[in-house]
């Protein structure tokens, strides 16, 4: 069964890339949904135009880039990826009878958070999140916004009440980050921790002060 990864329009496409690479590296199957808004963000942050008809080429270029924008940083096998257009409300993940391990929304915009919390299902990403909640499967929402207003906070509480796991895209520094990729990988690793997926993206806390400063 696949993990469904939804990418919304919030800034933070490197977070999504890191999660996707780690899932594929762990041998997990992935169903990918890229919202229309996220394509604008991806174009702005990477210069990559994500196209339905050429999604494999565009995804390979995207996942190959490091968080610093350098191309050909990573070598990725896309054999485990199935892509669904965000406008395809008849896609497999739109139904509860379509089996999956759960869904990761990374990054999650405030508009996406609101849509899922209110059950709007205006596109495949929101519909799949609603299905994930009603089927009592794992839903991880990596919200990326600052500051957060009261309305969004109430929506996040509603998602928590519905059984979702809210993971703010907030990097930590105790893991000894020395590069922007380390900060991105920490957030991606926390998303995967919430989903129960094994990874080696960051140095875990071991109860030893100064460990981060001593990291290579």
Short mmCIF file of C-alpha atoms in Angstrom, two decimals:
data_model
loop_
_atom_site.label_atom_id
_atom_site.label_comp_id
_atom_site.label_asym_id
_atom_site.label_seq_id
_atom_site.Cartn_x
_atom_site.Cartn_y
_atom_site.Cartn_z
CA UNK A 1 0.00 0.00 0.00
CA UNK A 2 1.28 3.48 -0.81
CA UNK A 3 1.73 6.59 1.23
CA UNK A 4 -0.15 9.46 -0.38
CA UNK A 5 1.87 12.69 -0.47
CA UNK A 6 0.00 15.92 -1.09
CA UNK A 7 1.92 19.09 -1.93
CA UNK A 8 0.00 22.34 -1.39
CA UNK A 9 0.86 25.91 -2.33
CA UNK A 10 2.77 26.96 0.79
CA UNK A 11 6.41 27.91 0.52
CA UNK A 12 8.59 24.93 1.33
CA UNK A 13 8.85 22.68 -1.72
CA UNK A 14 12.27 21.41 -0.48
CA UNK A 15 10.42 19.84 2.47
CA UNK A 16 8.21 17.89 0.09
CA UNK A 17 11.20 16.81 -1.97
CA UNK A 18 13.03 15.54 1.12
CA UNK A 19 9.99 13.56 2.29
CA UNK A 20 9.51 12.02 -1.15
CA UNK A 21 13.16 11.03 -1.46
CA UNK A 22 13.15 9.46 2.00
CA UNK A 23 9.96 7.48 1.35
CA UNK A 24 11.34 6.12 -1.91
CA UNK A 25 14.68 5.42 -0.25
CA UNK A 26 12.86 3.40 2.40
CA UNK A 27 11.24 1.28 -0.29
CA UNK A 28 7.78 2.80 0.19
CA UNK A 29 5.32 3.21 -2.65
CA UNK A 30 4.11 6.78 -3.13
CA UNK A 31 0.96 8.25 -4.63
CA UNK A 32 1.63 11.90 -5.43
CA UNK A 33 -0.86 14.79 -5.66
CA UNK A 34 0.52 18.23 -6.57
CA UNK A 35 -1.98 21.07 -6.18
CA UNK A 36 -2.34 23.80 -8.78
CA UNK A 37 -1.16 26.44 -6.31
CA UNK A 38 1.94 24.40 -5.45
CA UNK A 39 3.02 24.47 -9.09
CA UNK A 40 3.33 28.25 -8.85
CA UNK A 41 5.39 27.91 -5.67
CA UNK A 42 7.58 25.23 -7.24
CA UNK A 43 8.17 27.43 -10.27
CA UNK A 44 9.07 30.37 -8.03
CA UNK A 45 11.35 28.40 -5.68
CA UNK A 46 13.08 26.15 -8.21
CA UNK A 47 12.30 27.41 -11.72
CA UNK A 48 10.71 24.02 -12.52
CA UNK A 49 7.37 23.90 -14.35
CA UNK A 50 5.46 20.83 -13.14
CA UNK A 51 3.34 19.45 -15.98
CA UNK A 52 0.86 16.57 -15.90
CA UNK A 53 2.01 15.26 -19.28
CA UNK A 54 5.67 15.33 -18.27
CA UNK A 55 5.40 14.71 -14.54
CA UNK A 56 8.14 12.07 -14.42
CA UNK A 57 10.76 14.33 -16.02
CA UNK A 58 9.71 17.30 -13.90
CA UNK A 59 9.59 15.28 -10.69
CA UNK A 60 13.01 13.77 -11.36
CA UNK A 61 14.47 17.24 -11.87
CA UNK A 62 12.76 18.51 -8.70
CA UNK A 63 13.83 15.65 -6.44
CA UNK A 64 17.34 15.78 -7.84
CA UNK A 65 17.88 19.31 -6.53
CA UNK A 66 19.30 20.08 -3.12
CA UNK A 67 17.67 22.58 -0.81
CA UNK A 68 20.23 25.13 -2.02
CA UNK A 69 18.86 24.78 -5.55
CA UNK A 70 21.83 22.94 -7.02
CA UNK A 71 20.74 20.41 -9.68
CA UNK A 72 21.85 16.77 -9.81
CA UNK A 73 22.48 16.67 -6.05
CA UNK A 74 20.41 13.51 -5.56
CA UNK A 75 19.84 10.45 -7.74
CA UNK A 76 16.25 9.27 -7.38
CA UNK A 77 14.43 6.19 -8.71
CA UNK A 78 10.80 7.08 -9.46
CA UNK A 79 9.69 3.48 -9.94
CA UNK A 80 7.63 3.59 -6.75
CA UNK A 81 5.67 6.74 -7.66
CA UNK A 82 2.15 6.95 -9.04
CA UNK A 83 0.95 10.42 -9.97
CA UNK A 84 -2.62 11.72 -9.79
CA UNK A 85 -3.71 15.07 -11.21
CA UNK A 86 -5.13 17.45 -8.59
CA UNK A 87 -8.21 18.02 -10.73
CA UNK A 88 -9.03 14.32 -11.06
CA UNK A 89 -11.77 13.81 -8.47
CA UNK A 90 -12.36 10.29 -9.86
CA UNK A 91 -8.78 9.26 -9.00
CA UNK A 92 -8.13 6.24 -6.81
CA UNK A 93 -7.32 8.15 -3.59
CA UNK A 94 -10.67 9.98 -3.77
CA UNK A 95 -12.40 6.83 -2.50
CA UNK A 96 -12.20 5.19 0.90
CA UNK A 97 -12.05 1.79 -0.80
CA UNK A 98 -8.68 2.74 -2.30
CA UNK A 99 -6.16 1.30 0.12
CA UNK A 100 -3.27 3.39 1.46
CA UNK A 101 -1.13 3.64 4.57
CA UNK A 102 -2.14 7.24 5.06
CA UNK A 103 -1.40 10.72 3.78
CA UNK A 104 1.31 13.32 4.33
CA UNK A 105 0.59 16.93 3.34
CA UNK A 106 3.90 18.73 3.05
CA UNK A 107 4.02 21.65 3.01
CA UNK A 108 0.46 22.50 4.06
CA UNK A 109 -0.75 26.04 3.38
CA UNK A 110 -3.30 27.78 5.58
CA UNK A 111 -5.79 27.52 2.71
CA UNK A 112 -5.20 23.77 2.56
CA UNK A 113 -5.52 23.47 6.34
CA UNK A 114 -8.82 25.36 6.24
CA UNK A 115 -10.17 23.29 3.36
CA UNK A 116 -9.38 19.98 5.06
CA UNK A 117 -10.65 21.15 8.45
CA UNK A 118 -13.94 22.28 6.90
CA UNK A 119 -14.27 19.23 4.64
CA UNK A 120 -14.46 21.29 1.45
CA UNK A 121 -12.87 18.71 -0.90
CA UNK A 122 -12.39 21.33 -3.61
CA UNK A 123 -9.61 19.32 -5.28
CA UNK A 124 -8.09 15.85 -5.08
CA UNK A 125 -5.66 16.86 -2.34
CA UNK A 126 -8.42 18.03 0.01
CA UNK A 127 -10.70 15.15 -0.94
CA UNK A 128 -7.97 12.60 -0.22
CA UNK A 129 -7.28 14.19 3.16
CA UNK A 130 -10.98 13.97 4.02
CA UNK A 131 -11.03 10.32 2.98
CA UNK A 132 -7.94 9.65 5.08
CA UNK A 133 -9.63 11.12 8.15
CA UNK A 134 -12.93 9.31 7.68
CA UNK A 135 -11.16 5.98 7.18
CA UNK A 136 -9.15 6.62 10.39
CA UNK A 137 -5.82 6.42 8.57
CA UNK A 138 -2.73 8.42 9.44
CA UNK A 139 -2.87 12.05 8.27
CA UNK A 140 0.19 14.23 8.87
CA UNK A 141 -0.17 17.93 8.15
CA UNK A 142 3.12 19.87 7.93
CA UNK A 143 1.81 23.41 8.18
CA UNK A 144 4.17 26.13 6.90
CA UNK A 145 3.11 29.67 7.75
CA UNK A 146 4.17 32.50 10.07
CA UNK A 147 2.61 34.07 12.00
CA UNK A 148 -0.50 31.97 12.57
CA UNK A 149 -3.78 33.80 13.15
CA UNK A 150 -6.60 32.63 15.37
CA UNK A 151 -8.65 31.23 12.50
CA UNK A 152 -5.83 28.98 11.32
CA UNK A 153 -5.09 27.91 14.89
CA UNK A 154 -8.73 26.89 15.31
CA UNK A 155 -8.54 24.93 12.05
CA UNK A 156 -5.40 23.15 13.28
CA UNK A 157 -7.14 22.25 16.55
CA UNK A 158 -10.06 20.89 14.52
CA UNK A 159 -7.66 18.70 12.54
CA UNK A 160 -6.06 17.47 15.74
CA UNK A 161 -9.50 16.66 17.15
CA UNK A 162 -10.29 14.74 13.95
CA UNK A 163 -7.20 12.57 14.41
CA UNK A 164 -4.64 14.32 12.22
CA UNK A 165 -1.07 14.90 13.40
CA UNK A 166 0.00 18.53 13.01
CA UNK A 167 3.75 18.98 12.44
CA UNK A 168 4.84 22.62 12.11
CA UNK A 169 7.62 23.05 9.57
CA UNK A 170 9.99 24.30 12.28
CA UNK A 171 13.65 23.22 11.99
CA UNK A 172 15.60 22.51 15.18
CA UNK A 173 19.31 23.06 15.72
CA UNK A 174 20.30 20.39 18.27
CA UNK A 175 21.03 17.96 15.45
CA UNK A 176 24.12 19.93 14.47
CA UNK A 177 22.92 21.47 11.22
CA UNK A 178 25.70 22.90 9.06
CA UNK A 179 23.79 23.28 5.77
CA UNK A 180 20.33 24.34 4.66
CA UNK A 181 19.69 20.73 3.61
CA UNK A 182 20.18 19.63 7.23
CA UNK A 183 17.41 21.99 8.38
CA UNK A 184 15.09 20.80 5.62
CA UNK A 185 15.85 17.15 6.41
CA UNK A 186 15.05 17.69 10.09
CA UNK A 187 11.51 18.82 9.25
CA UNK A 188 11.10 16.02 6.71
CA UNK A 189 12.34 13.55 9.31
CA UNK A 190 9.82 14.74 11.90
CA UNK A 191 7.04 14.30 9.32
CA UNK A 192 8.20 10.73 8.70
CA UNK A 193 8.52 10.12 12.46
CA UNK A 194 4.87 11.07 12.83
CA UNK A 195 4.00 8.56 10.10
CA UNK A 196 6.16 5.82 11.60
CA UNK A 197 8.49 5.57 8.60
CA UNK A 198 12.13 4.71 9.31
CA UNK A 199 14.74 7.13 8.02
CA UNK A 200 18.18 8.55 8.76
CA UNK A 201 17.56 12.18 7.90
CA UNK A 202 18.76 13.78 11.12
CA UNK A 203 20.78 13.15 14.28
CA UNK A 204 18.43 12.22 17.10
CA UNK A 205 18.64 13.63 20.60
CA UNK A 206 20.57 11.29 22.91
CA UNK A 207 20.43 13.26 26.15
CA UNK A 208 23.96 14.61 25.80
CA UNK A 209 24.41 18.38 25.95
CA UNK A 210 26.73 19.80 23.33
CA UNK A 211 26.20 16.96 20.89
CA UNK A 212 24.92 19.27 18.17
CA UNK A 213 27.91 21.60 18.42
CA UNK A 214 30.26 18.62 18.21
CA UNK A 215 28.57 17.09 15.16
CA UNK A 216 30.59 16.92 11.97
#
